[in-house]
CSV table of C-alpha atoms and ligand atoms in Angstrom, one decimal:
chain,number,residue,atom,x,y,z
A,1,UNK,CA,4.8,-30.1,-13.6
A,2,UNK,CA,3.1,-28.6,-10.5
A,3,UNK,CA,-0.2,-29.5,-10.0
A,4,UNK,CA,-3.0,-26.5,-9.6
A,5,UNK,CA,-3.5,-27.5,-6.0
A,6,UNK,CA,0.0,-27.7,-4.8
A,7,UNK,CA,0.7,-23.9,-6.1
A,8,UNK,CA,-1.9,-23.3,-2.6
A,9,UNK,CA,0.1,-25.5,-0.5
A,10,UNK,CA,3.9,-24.9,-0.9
A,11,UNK,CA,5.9,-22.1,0.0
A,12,UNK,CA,7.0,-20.6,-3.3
A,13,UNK,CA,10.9,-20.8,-4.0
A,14,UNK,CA,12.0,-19.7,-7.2
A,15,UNK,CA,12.7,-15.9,-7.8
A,16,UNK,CA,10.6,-12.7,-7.0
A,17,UNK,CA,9.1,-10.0,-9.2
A,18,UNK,CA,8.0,-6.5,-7.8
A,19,UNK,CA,6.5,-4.0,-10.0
A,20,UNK,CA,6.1,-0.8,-9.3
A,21,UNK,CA,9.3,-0.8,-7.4
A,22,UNK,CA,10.1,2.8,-7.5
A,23,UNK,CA,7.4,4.5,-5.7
A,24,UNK,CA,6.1,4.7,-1.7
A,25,UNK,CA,6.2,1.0,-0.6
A,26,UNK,CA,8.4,-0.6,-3.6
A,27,UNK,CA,11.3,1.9,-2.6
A,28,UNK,CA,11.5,-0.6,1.2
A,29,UNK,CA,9.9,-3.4,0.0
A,30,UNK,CA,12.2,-4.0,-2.3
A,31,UNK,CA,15.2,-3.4,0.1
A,32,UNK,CA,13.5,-5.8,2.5
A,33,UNK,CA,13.0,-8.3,0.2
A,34,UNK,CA,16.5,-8.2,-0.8
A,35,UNK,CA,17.8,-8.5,2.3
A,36,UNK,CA,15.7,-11.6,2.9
A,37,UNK,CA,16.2,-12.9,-0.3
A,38,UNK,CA,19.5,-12.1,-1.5
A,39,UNK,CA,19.7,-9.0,-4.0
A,40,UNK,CA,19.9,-11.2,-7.5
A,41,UNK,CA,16.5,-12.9,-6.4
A,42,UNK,CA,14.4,-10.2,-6.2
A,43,UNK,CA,13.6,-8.5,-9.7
A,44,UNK,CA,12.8,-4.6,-9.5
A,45,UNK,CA,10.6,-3.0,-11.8
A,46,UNK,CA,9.0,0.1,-12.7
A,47,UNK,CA,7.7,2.4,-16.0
A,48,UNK,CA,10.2,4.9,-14.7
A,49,UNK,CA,14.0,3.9,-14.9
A,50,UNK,CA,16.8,3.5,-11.9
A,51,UNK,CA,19.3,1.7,-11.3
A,52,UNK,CA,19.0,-1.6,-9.6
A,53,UNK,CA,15.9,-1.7,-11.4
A,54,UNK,CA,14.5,-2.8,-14.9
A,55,UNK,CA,11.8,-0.9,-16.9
A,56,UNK,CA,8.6,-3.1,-17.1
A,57,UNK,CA,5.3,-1.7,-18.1
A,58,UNK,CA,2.1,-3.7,-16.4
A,59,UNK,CA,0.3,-2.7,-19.6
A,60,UNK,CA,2.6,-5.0,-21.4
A,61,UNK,CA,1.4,-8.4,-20.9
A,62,UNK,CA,3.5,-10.3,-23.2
A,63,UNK,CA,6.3,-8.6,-21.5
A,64,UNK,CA,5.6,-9.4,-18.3
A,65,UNK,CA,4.9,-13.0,-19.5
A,66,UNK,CA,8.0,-13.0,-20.4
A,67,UNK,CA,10.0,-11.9,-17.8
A,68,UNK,CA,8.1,-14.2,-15.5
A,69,UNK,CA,8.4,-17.6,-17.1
A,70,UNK,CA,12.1,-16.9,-18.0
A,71,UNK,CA,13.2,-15.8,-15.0
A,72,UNK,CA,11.4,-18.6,-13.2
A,73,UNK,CA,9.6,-15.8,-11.0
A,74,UNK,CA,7.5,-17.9,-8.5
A,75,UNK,CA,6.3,-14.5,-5.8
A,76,UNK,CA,5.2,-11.5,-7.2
A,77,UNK,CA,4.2,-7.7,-5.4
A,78,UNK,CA,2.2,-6.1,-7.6
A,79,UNK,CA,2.7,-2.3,-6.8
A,80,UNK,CA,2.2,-0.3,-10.4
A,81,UNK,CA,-0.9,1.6,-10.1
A,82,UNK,CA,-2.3,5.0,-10.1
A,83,UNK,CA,-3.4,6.4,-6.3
A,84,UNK,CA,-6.7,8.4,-5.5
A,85,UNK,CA,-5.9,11.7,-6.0
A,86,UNK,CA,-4.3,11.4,-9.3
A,87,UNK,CA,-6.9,8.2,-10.2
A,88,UNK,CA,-9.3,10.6,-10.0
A,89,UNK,CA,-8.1,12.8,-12.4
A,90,UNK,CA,-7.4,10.4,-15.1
A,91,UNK,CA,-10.2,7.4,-14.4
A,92,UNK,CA,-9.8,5.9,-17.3
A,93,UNK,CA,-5.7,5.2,-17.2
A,94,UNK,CA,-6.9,4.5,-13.5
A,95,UNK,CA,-8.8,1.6,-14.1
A,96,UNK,CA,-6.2,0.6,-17.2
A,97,UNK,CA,-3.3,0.5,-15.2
A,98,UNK,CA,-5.0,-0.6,-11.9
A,99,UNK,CA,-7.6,-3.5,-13.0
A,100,UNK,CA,-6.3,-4.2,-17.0
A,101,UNK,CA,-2.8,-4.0,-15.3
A,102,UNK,CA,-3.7,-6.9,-12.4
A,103,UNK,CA,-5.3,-8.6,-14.5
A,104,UNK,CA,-2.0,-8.8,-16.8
A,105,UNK,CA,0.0,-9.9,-14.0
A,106,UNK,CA,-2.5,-12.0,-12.8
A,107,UNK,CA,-2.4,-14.4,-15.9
A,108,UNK,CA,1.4,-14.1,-15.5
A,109,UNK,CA,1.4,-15.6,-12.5
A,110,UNK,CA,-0.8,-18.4,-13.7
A,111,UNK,CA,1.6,-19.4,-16.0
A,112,UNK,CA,4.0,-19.8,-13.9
A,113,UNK,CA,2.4,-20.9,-10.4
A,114,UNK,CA,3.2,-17.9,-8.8
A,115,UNK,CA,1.6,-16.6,-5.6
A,116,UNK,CA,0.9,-12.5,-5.6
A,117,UNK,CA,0.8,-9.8,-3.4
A,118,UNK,CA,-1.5,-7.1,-4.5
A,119,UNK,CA,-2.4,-4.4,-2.3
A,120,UNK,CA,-6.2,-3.2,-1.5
A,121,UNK,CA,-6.7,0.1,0.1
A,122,UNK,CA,-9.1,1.5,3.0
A,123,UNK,CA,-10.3,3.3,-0.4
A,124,UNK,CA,-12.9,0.4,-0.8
A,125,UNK,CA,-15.0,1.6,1.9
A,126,UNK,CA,-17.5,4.4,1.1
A,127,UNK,CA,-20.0,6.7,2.8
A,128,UNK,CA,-22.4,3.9,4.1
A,129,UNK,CA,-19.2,1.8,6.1
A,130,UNK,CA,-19.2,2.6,9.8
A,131,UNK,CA,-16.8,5.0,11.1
A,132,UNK,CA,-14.8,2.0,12.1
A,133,UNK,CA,-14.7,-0.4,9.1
A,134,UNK,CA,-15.1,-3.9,10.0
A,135,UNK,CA,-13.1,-6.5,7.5
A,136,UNK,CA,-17.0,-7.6,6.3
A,137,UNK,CA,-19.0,-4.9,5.1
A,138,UNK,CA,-20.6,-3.5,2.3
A,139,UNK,CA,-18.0,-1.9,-0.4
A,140,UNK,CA,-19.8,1.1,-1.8
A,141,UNK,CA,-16.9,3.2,-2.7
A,142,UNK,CA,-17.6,6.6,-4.4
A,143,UNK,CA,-13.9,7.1,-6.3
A,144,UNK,CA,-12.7,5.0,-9.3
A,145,UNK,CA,-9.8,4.0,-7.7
A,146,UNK,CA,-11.5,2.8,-4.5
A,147,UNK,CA,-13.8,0.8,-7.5
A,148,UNK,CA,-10.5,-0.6,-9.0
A,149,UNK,CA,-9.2,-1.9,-5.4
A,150,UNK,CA,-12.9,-4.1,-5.2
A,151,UNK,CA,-12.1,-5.5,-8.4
A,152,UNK,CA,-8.4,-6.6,-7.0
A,153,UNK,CA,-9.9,-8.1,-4.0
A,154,UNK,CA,-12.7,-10.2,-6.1
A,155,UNK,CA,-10.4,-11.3,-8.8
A,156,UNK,CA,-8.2,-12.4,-5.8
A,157,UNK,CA,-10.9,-15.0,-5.1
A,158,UNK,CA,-11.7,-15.8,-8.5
A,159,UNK,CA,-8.5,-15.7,-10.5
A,160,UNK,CA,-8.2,-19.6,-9.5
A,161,UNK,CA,-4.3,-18.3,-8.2
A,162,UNK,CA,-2.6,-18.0,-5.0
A,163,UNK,CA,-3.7,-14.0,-4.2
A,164,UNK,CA,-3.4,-12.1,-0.8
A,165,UNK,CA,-3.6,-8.1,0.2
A,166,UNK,CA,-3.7,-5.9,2.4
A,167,UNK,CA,-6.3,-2.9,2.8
A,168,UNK,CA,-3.4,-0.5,3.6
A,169,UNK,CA,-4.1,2.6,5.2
A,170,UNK,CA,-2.4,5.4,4.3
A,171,UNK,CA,1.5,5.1,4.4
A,172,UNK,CA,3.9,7.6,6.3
A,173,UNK,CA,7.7,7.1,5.4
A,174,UNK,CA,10.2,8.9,5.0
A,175,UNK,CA,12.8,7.1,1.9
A,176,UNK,CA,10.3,8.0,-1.1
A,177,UNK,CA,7.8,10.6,-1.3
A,178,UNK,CA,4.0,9.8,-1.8
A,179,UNK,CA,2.2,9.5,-5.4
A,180,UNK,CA,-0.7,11.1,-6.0
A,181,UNK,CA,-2.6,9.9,-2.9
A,182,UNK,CA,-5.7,11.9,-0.2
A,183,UNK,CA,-3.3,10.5,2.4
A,184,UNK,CA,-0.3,12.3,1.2
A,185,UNK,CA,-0.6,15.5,3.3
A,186,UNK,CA,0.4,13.1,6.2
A,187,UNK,CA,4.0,12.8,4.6
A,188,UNK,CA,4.2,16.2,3.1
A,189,UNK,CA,3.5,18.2,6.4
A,190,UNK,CA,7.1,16.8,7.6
A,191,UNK,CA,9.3,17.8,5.0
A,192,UNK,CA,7.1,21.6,5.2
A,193,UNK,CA,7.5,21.6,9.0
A,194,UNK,CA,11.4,20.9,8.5
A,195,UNK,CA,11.7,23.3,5.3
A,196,UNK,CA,9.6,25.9,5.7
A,197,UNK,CA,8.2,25.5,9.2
A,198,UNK,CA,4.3,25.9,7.7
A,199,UNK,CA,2.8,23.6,6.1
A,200,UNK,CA,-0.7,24.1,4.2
A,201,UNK,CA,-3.0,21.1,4.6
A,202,UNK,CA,-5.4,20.3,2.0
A,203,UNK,CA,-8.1,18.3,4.4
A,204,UNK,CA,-9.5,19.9,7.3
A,205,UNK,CA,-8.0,19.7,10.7
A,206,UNK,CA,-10.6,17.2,12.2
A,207,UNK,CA,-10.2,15.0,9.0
A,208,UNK,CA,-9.7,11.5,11.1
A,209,UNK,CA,-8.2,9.0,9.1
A,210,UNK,CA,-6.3,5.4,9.3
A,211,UNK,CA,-2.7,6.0,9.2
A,212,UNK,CA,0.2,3.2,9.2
A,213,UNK,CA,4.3,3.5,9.5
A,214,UNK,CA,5.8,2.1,6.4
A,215,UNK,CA,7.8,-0.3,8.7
A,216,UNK,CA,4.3,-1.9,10.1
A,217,UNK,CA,3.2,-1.6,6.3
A,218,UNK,CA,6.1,-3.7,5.0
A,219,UNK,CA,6.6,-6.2,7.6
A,220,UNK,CA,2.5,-6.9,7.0
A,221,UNK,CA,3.3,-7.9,3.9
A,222,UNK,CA,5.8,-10.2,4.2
A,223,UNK,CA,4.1,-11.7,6.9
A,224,UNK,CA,1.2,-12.1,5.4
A,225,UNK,CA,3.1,-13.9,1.9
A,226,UNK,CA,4.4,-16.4,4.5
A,227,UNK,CA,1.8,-17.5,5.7
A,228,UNK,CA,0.4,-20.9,3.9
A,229,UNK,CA,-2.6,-20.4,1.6
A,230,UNK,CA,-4.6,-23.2,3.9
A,231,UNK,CA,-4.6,-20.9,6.6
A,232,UNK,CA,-6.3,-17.8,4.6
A,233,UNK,CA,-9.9,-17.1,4.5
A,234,UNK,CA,-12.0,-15.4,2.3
A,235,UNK,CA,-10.7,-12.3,3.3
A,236,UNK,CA,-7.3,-12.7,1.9
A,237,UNK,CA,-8.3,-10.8,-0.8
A,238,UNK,CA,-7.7,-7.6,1.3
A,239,UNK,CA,-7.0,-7.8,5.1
A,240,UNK,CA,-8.1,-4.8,7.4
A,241,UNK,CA,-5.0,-3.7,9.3
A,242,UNK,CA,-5.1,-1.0,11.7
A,243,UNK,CA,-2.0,1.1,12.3
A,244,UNK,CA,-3.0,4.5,14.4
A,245,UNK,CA,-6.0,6.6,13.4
A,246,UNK,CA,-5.6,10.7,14.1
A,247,UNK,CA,-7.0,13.5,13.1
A,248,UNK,CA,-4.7,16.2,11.1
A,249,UNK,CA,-4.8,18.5,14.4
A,250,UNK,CA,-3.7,15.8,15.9
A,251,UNK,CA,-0.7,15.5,13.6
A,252,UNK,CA,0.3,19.0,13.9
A,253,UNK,CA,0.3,18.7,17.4
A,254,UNK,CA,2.6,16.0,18.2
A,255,UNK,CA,5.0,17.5,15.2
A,256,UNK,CA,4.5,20.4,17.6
A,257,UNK,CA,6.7,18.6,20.5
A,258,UNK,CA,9.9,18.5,18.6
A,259,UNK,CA,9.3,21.6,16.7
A,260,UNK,CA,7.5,23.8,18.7
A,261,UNK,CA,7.3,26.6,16.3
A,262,UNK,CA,6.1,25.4,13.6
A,263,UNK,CA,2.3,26.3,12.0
A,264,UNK,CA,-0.3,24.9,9.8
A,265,UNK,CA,-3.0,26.3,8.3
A,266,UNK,CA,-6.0,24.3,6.7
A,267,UNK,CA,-6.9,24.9,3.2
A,268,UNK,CA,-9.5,21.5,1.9
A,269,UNK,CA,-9.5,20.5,-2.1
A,270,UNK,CA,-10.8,17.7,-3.6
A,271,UNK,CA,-9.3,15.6,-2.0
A,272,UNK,CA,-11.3,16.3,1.5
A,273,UNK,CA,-13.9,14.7,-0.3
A,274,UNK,CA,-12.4,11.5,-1.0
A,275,UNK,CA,-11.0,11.4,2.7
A,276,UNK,CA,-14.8,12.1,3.9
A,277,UNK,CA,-16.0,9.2,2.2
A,278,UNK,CA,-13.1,7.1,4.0
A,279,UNK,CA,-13.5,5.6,7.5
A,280,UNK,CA,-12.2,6.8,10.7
A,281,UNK,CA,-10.3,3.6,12.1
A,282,UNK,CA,-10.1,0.3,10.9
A,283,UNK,CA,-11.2,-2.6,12.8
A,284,UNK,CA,-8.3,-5.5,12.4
A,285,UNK,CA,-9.3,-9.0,14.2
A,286,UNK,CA,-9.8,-11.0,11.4
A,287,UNK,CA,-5.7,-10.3,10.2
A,288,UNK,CA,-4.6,-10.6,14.0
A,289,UNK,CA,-6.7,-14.2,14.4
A,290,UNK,CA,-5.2,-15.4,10.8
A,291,UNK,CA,-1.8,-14.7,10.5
A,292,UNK,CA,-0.9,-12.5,13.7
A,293,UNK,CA,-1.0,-9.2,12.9
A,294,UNK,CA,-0.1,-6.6,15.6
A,295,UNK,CA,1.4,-3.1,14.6
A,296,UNK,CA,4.0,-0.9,16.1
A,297,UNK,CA,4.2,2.4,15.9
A,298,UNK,CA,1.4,4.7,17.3
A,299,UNK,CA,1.2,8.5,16.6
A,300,UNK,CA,3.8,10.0,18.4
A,301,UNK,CA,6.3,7.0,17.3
A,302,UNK,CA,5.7,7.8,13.9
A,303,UNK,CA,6.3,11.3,14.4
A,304,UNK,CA,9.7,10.5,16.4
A,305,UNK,CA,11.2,8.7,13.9
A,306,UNK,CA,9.8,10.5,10.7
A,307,UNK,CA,11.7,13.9,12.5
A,308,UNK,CA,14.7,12.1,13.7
A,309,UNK,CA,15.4,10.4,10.5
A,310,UNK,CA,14.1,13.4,7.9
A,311,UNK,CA,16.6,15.7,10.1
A,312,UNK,CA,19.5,12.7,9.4
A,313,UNK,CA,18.8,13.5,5.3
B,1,NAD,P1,3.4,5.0,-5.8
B,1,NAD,O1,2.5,5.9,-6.7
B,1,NAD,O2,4.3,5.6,-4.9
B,1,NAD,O3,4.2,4.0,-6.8
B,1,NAD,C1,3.6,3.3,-7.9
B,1,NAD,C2,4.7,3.0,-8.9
B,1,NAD,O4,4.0,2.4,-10.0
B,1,NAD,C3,5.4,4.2,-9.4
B,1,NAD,O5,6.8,4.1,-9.1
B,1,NAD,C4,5.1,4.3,-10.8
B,1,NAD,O6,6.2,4.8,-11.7
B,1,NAD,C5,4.7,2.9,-11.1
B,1,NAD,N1,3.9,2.7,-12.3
B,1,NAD,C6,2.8,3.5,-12.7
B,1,NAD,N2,2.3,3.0,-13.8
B,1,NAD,C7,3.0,1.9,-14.2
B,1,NAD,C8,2.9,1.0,-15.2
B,1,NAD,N3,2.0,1.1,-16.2
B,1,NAD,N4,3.8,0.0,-15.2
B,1,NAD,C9,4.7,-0.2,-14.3
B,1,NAD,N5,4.8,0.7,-13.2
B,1,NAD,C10,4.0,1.7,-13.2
B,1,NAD,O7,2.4,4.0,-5.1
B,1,NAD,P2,2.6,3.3,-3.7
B,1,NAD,O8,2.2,4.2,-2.6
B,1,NAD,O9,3.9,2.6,-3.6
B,1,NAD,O10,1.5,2.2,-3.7
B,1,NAD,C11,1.7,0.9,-4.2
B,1,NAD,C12,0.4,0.1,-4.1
B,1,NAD,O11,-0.1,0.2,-2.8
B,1,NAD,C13,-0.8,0.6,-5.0
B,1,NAD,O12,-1.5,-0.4,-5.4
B,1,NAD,C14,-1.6,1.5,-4.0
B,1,NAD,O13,-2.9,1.6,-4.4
B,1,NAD,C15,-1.4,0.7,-2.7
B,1,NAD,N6,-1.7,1.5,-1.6
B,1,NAD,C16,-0.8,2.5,-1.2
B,1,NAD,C17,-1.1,3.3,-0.1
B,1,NAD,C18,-0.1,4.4,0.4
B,1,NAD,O14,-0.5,5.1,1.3
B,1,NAD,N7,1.0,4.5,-0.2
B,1,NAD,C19,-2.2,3.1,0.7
B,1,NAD,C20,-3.1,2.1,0.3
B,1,NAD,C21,-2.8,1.3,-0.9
B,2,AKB,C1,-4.4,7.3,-1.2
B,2,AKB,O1,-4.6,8.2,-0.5
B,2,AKB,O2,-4.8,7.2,-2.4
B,2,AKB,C2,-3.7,6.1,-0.7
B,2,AKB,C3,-4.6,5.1,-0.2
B,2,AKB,C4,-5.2,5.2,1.2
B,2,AKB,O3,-5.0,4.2,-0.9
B,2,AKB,N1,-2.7,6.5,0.3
């Protein structure tokens, strides 16, 4: 039997469940983990069905139970949830599936001395965070989901577990689209630049927002579930990480240099509103003191490779 302190101090080694593995991150983090871990070790999951991947619903706790005491899971990324835009929408399923579903997986993981990877989101800032969020601040987020991501990071210090995340910023890749997110536009303006040469943006074209490759996002991620507990703070709950921070201008421009032709016109929804109660840039110390942090890929980096490897497609 493992003893409750020992599940902070060793490097878990049995096998790894990822839910939510069909969307945004779970489409390369899953590939990544597989290539670290060996393909049978890592268990993909989702409500929507694939191959290489089982159905598993994070509302269904006795299922996931289940699945992680019998196959002896011992490092789980939590990914199933609703994003802002669509959160917004539906509040209620958003804080189902985002805090009811955490919590589910949460008292898997106790059961079986799991440590868990569940992501926080710059959406825990609100209007009254400076326009370069510090990782200690006041978290008076105006949208639901920005509310459910709070509740991830407290229950990550109270859930008596092993629990880390990350305050992602918003995601650019190019394997999976985005789901339902404020940040989408940031993804969808390549595919219209390449398509259609237009795209029309739904925030406003000095909308300044943090902004991260997917390749920064995932290697975050796995370096911060290396690291051991011991050497964690009170932060782990949800690290600031800074990626690149640009306006949507910005964005067209540097799309501009390999595709010189190409417009956009500006056209805000709803969704400006959420990204006006965001921060600007994100201030990233604490995660670069702890466990090393440094990212990659600035602006036009992003842009080079999201082009190059879109046009490859
Ligand atoms: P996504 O919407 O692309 O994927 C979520 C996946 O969860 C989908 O494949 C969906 O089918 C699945 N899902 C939904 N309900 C489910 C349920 N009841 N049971 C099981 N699976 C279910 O999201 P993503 O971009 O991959 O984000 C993953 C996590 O990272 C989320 O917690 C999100 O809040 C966080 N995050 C993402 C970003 C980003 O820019 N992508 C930024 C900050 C935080
Ligand atoms: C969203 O826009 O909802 C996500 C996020 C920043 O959490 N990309």
């Amino acid at each position: 039997m493992v003893s409750s302190m020992s599940v902070f101090m060793d490097r878990p080694t049995g096998r790894v469940l990822v839910t939510g593995a069909l969307g945004q991150i779970g489409t390369e983090l899953v590939e990544e983990l597989r290539q670290k871990y060996g393909y049978e070790a890592v268990i993909a999951t989702d409500i929507r069905k694939a191959e290489g991947c089982q159905i598993l619903d994070v509302m269904d706790k006795k299922a996931i139970n289940t699945l992680v005491v019998e196959q002896e899971i011992t490092e789980i990324y939590h990914l199933a949830a609703l994003l802002s835009a669509t959160g917004e929408r539906n509040p209620e399923l958003c804080w189902n599936i985002n805090v009811v579903g955490l919590e589910n997986v949460i008292a898997a993981a106790k059961e079986n001395n799991a440590r868990l990877f569940s992501p926080s989101s710059i959406a825990v800032f609100g209007p009254d965070c400076p326009k370069i969020a510090p990782q200690k601040t006041p978290l008076n987020p105006t949208t639901v989901y920005g509310k459910t991501k709070v509740v991830g990071e407290q229950l990550a210090l109270t859930s008596g577990i092993d629990m880390r995340g990350i305050r992602y910023p918003g995601l650019i890749s190019y394997k999976a689209p985005a789901g339902g997110g404020t940040t989408d536009y940031a993804v969808e303006i390549f595919h219209n630049a390449l398509e259609n040469g237009h795209y029309e943006c739904f925030v406003r074209e000095d909308t300044k927002l943090p902004m991260m490759y997917m390749d920064d996002a995932i290697r975050a991620t796995i370096e911060l579930m290396d690291v051991p507990f011991d050497k964690l703070s009170e932060s782990r709950g949800g690290y600031n990480i800074a990626g690149c921070s640009f306006t949507a201008r910005e964005l067209v421009t540097s799309i501009q240099r390999h595709l010189p032709d190409f417009t956009c016109s500006f056209h805000p929804d709803i969704r400006q509103k959420y990204a006006d109660s965001w921060p600007d840039e994100i201030e990233d110390t604490v995660a670069s003191d702890e466990w090393g942090w440094s990212p990659r890929f600035d602006l036009d980096r992003i842009v080079d490779e999201m082009i190059t490897n879109l046009k490859k497609k």
